PDB file of C-alpha atoms in Angstrom:
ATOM      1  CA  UNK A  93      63.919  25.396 -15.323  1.00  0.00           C
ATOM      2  CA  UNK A  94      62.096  25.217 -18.548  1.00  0.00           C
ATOM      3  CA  UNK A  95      58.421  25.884 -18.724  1.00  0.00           C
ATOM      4  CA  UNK A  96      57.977  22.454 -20.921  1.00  0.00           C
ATOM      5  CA  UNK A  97      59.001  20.440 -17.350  1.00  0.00           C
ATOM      6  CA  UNK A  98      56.380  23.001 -15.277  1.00  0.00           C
ATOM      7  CA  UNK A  99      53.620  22.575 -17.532  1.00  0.00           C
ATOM      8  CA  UNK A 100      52.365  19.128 -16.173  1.00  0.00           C
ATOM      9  CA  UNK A 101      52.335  20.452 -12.690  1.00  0.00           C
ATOM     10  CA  UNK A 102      50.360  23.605 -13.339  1.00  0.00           C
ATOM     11  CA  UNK A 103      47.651  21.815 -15.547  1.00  0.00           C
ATOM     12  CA  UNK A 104      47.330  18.974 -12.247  1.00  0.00           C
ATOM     13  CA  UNK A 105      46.931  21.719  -9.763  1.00  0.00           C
ATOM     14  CA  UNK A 106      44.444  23.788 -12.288  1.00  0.00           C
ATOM     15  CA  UNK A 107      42.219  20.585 -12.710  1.00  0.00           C
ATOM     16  CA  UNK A 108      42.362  20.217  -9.090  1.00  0.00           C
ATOM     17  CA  UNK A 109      41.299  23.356  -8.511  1.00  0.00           C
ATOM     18  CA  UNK A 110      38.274  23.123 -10.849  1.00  0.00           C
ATOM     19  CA  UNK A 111      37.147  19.612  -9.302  1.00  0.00           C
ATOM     20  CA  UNK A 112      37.055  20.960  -5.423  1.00  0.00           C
ATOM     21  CA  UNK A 113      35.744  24.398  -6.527  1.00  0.00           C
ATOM     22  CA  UNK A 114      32.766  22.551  -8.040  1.00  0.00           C
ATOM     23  CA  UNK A 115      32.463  20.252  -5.075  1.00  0.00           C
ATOM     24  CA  UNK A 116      32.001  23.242  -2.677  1.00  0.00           C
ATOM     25  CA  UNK A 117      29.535  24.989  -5.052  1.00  0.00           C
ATOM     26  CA  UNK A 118      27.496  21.395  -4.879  1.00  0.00           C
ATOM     27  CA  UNK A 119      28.447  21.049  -0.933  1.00  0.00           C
ATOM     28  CA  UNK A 120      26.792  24.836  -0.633  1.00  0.00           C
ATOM     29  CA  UNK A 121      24.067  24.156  -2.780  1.00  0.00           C
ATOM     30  CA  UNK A 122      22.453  21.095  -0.718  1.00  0.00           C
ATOM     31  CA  UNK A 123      23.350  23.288   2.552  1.00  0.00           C
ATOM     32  CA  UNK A 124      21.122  25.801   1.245  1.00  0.00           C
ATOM     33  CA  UNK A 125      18.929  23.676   0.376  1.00  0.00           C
ATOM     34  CA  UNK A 126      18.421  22.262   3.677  1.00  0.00           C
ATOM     35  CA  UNK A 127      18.350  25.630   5.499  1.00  0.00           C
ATOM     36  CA  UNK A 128      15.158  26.365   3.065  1.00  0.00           C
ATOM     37  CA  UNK A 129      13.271  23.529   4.839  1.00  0.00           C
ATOM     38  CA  UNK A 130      10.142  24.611   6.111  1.00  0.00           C
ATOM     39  CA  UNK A 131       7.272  22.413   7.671  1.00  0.00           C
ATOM     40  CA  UNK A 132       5.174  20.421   5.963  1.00  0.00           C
ATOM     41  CA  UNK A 133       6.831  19.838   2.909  1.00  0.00           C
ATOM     42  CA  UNK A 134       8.028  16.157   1.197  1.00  0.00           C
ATOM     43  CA  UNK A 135      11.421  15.007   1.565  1.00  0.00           C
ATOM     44  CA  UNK A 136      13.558  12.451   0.661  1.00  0.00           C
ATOM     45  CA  UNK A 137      16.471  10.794   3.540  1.00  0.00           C
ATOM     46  CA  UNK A 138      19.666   9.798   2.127  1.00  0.00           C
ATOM     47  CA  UNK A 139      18.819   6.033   3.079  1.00  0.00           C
ATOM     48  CA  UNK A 140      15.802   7.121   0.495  1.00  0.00           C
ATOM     49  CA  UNK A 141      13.011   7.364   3.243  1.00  0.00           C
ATOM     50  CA  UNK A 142      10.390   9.695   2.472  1.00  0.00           C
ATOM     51  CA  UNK A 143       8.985  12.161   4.758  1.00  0.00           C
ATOM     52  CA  UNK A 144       6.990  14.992   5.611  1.00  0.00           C
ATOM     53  CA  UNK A 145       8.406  18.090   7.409  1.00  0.00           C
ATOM     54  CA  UNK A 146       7.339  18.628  10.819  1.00  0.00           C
ATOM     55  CA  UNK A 147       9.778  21.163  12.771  1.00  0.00           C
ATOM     56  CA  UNK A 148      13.199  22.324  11.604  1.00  0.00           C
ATOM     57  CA  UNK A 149      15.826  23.137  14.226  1.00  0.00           C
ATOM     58  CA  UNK A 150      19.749  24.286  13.610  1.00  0.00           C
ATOM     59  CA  UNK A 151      21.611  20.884  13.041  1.00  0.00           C
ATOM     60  CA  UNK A 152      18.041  18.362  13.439  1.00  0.00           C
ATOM     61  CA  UNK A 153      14.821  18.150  11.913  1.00  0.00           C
ATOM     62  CA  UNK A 154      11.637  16.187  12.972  1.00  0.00           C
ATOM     63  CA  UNK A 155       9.900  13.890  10.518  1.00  0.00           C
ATOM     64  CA  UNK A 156       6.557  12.373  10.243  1.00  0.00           C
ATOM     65  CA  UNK A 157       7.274   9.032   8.539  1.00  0.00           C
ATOM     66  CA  UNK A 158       4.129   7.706   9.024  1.00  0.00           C
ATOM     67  CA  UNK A 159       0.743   9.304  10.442  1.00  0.00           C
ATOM     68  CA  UNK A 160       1.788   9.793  13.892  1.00  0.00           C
ATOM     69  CA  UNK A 161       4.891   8.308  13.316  1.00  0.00           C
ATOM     70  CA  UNK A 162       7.837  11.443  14.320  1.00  0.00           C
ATOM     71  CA  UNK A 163      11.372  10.408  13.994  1.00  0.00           C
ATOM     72  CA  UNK A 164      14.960  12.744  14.313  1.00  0.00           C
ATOM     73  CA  UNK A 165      17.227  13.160  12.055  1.00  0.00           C
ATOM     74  CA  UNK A 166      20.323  15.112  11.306  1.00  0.00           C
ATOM     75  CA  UNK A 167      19.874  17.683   8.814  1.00  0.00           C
ATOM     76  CA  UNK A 168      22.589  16.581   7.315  1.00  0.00           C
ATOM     77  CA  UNK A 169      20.921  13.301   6.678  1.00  0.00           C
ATOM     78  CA  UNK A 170      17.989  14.909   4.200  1.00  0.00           C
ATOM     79  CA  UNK A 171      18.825  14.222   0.261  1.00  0.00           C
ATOM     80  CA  UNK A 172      16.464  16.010  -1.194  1.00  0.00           C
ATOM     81  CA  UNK A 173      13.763  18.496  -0.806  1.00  0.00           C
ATOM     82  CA  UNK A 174      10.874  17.247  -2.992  1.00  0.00           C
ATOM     83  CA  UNK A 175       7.900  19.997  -4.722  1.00  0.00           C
ATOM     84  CA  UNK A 176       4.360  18.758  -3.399  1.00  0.00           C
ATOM     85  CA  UNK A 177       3.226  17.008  -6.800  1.00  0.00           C
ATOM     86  CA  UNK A 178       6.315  14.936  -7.226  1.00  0.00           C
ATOM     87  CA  UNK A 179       6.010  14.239  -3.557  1.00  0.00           C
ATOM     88  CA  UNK A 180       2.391  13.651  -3.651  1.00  0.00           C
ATOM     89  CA  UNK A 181       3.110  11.075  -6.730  1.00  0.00           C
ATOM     90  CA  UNK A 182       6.003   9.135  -4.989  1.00  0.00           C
ATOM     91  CA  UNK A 183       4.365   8.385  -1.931  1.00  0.00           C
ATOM     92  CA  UNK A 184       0.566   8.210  -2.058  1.00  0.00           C
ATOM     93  CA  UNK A 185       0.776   7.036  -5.823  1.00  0.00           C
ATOM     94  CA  UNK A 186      -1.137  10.483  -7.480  1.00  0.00           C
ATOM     95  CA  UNK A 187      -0.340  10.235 -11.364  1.00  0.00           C
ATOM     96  CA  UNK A 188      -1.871  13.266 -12.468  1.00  0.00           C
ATOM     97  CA  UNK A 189      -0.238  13.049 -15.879  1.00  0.00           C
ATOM     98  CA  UNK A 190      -1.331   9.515 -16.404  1.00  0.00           C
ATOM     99  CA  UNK A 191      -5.097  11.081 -16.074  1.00  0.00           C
ATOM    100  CA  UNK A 192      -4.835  13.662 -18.123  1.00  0.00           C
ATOM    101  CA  UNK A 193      -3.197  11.706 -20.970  1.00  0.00           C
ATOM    102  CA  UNK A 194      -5.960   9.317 -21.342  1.00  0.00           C
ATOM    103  CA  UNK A 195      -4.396   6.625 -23.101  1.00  0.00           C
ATOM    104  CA  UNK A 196      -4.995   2.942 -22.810  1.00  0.00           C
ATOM    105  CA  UNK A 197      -1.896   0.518 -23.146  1.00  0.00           C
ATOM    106  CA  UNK A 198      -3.290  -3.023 -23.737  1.00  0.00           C
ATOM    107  CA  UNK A 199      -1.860  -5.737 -22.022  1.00  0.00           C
ATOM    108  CA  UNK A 200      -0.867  -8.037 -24.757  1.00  0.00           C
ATOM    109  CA  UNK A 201       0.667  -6.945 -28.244  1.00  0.00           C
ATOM    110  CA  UNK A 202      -1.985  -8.838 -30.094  1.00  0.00           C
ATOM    111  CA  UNK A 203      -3.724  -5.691 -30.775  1.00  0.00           C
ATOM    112  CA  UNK A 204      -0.326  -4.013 -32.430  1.00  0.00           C
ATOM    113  CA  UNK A 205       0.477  -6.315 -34.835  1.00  0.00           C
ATOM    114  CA  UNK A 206      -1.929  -5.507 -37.095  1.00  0.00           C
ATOM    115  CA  UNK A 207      -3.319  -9.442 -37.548  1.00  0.00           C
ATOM    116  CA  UNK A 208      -6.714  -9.826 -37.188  1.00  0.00           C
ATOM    117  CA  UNK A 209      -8.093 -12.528 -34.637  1.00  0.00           C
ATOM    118  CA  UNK A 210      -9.513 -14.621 -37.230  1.00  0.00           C
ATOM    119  CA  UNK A 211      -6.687 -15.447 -39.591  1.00  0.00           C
ATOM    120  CA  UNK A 212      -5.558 -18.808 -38.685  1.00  0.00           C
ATOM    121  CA  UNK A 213      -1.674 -18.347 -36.909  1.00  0.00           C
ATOM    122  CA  UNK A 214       0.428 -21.556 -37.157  1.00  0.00           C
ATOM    123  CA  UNK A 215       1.743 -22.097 -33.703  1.00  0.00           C
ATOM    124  CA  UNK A 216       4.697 -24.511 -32.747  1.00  0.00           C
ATOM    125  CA  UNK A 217       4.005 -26.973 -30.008  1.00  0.00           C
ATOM    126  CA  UNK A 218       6.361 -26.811 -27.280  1.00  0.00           C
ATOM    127  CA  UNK A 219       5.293 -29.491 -24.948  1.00  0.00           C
ATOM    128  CA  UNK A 220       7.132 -32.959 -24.919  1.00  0.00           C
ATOM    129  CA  UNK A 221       5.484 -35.794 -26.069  1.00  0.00           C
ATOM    130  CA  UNK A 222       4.739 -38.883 -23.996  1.00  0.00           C
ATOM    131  CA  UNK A 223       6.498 -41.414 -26.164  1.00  0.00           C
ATOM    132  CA  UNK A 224       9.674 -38.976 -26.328  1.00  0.00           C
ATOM    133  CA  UNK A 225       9.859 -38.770 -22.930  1.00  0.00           C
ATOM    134  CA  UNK A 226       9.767 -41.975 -22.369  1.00  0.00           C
ATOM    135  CA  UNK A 227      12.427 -42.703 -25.127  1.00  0.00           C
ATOM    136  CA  UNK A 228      14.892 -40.378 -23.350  1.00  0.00           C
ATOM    137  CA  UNK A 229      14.429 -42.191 -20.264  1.00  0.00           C
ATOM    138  CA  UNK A 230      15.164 -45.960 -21.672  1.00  0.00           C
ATOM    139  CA  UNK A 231      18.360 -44.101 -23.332  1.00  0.00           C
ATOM    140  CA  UNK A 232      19.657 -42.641 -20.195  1.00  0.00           C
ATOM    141  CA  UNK A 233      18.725 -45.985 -18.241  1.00  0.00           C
ATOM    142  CA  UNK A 234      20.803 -48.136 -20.915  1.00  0.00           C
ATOM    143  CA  UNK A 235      23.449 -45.603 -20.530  1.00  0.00           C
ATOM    144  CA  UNK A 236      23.541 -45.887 -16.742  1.00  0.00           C
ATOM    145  CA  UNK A 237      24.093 -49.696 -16.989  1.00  0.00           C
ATOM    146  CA  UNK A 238      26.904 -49.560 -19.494  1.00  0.00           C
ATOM    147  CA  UNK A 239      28.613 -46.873 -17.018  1.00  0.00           C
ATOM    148  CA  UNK A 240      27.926 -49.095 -14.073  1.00  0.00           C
ATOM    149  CA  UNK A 241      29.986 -52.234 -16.443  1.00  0.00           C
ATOM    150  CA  UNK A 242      33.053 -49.834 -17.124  1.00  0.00           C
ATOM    151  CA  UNK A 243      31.841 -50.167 -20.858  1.00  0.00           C
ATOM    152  CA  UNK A 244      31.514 -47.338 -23.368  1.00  0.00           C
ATOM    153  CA  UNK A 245      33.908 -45.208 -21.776  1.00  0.00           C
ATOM    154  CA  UNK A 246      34.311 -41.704 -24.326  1.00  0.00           C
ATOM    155  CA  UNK A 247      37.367 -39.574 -23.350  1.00  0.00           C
ATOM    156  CA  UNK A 248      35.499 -37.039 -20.639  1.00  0.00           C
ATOM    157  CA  UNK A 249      34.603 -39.906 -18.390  1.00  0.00           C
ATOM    158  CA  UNK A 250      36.887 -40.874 -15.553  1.00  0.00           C
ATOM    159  CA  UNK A 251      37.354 -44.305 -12.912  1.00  0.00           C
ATOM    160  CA  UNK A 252      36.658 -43.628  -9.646  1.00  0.00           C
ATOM    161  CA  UNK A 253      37.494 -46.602  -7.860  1.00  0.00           C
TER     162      UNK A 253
END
């Protein structure tokens, strides 16, 4: 056999090696990470439930979703391990960078454009007038009665009889 006709084969089973090697190092990675649980810290369910730690056993670990709420679940079922300030920001809403930063983002853009307030803006009127309104009408009620006559047929309307 030529090594031209082997070549195809040998790259398939090298990239297949690569893609489940990586897939155990990420498999070994999250089952370290949840044998580093400990109690009391934040942590994130697979259904994306957040949690606090309360007791760790070998294949189940008890959660407090709630105060003095304790559920099971299978360690198997934890996504991620959260650090106490991101945990501390996703669930009781403590944006410690937002503090710090001090800057004020105003609710309209009127303040970014650069306009001042008292040069005169001329501003298109989007509400219907009265008498339009009630021209529209008359034109759809004519149009209603020439349907209901058979007259003024164009080519997209059809009989039903």
């Amino acid at each position: 056999m030529d090594i031209l006709t082997l070549l195809p084969f040998i790259v398939l089973i090298g990239a297949m090696f690569l893609m489940t090697r990586s897939a155990k190092k990420k498999q070994a990675a999250a089952a370290q990470m949840r044998n580093d649980m400990q109690p009391g810290t934040g942590v994130r369910t697979i259904g994306g439930m957040y949690a606090t730690v309360k007791e760790v056993h070998d294949d189940t670990v008890l959660l407090e979703v709630a105060p003095g709420v304790h559920a099971i679940y299978a360690k198997n079922s934890i996504g991620a391990v959260l650090d106490d300030a991101e945990y501390n920001r996703i669930v009781h809403g403590d944006d410690q960078e937002l503090d710090a930063d001090g800057t004020v983002v105003p609710d309209d853009a009127s303040s970014l454009t650069g306009e001042s307030d008292d040069a005169e803006v001329a501003r298109i009127d989007l509400a219907k007038d009265d008498a339009a309104d009630d021209a529209e009408s008359e034109d759809a009620e004519a149009k209603d009665v020439k349907d209901a006559k058979g007259e003024s047929k164009t080519d997209g309307d059809a009989d039903s009889k």
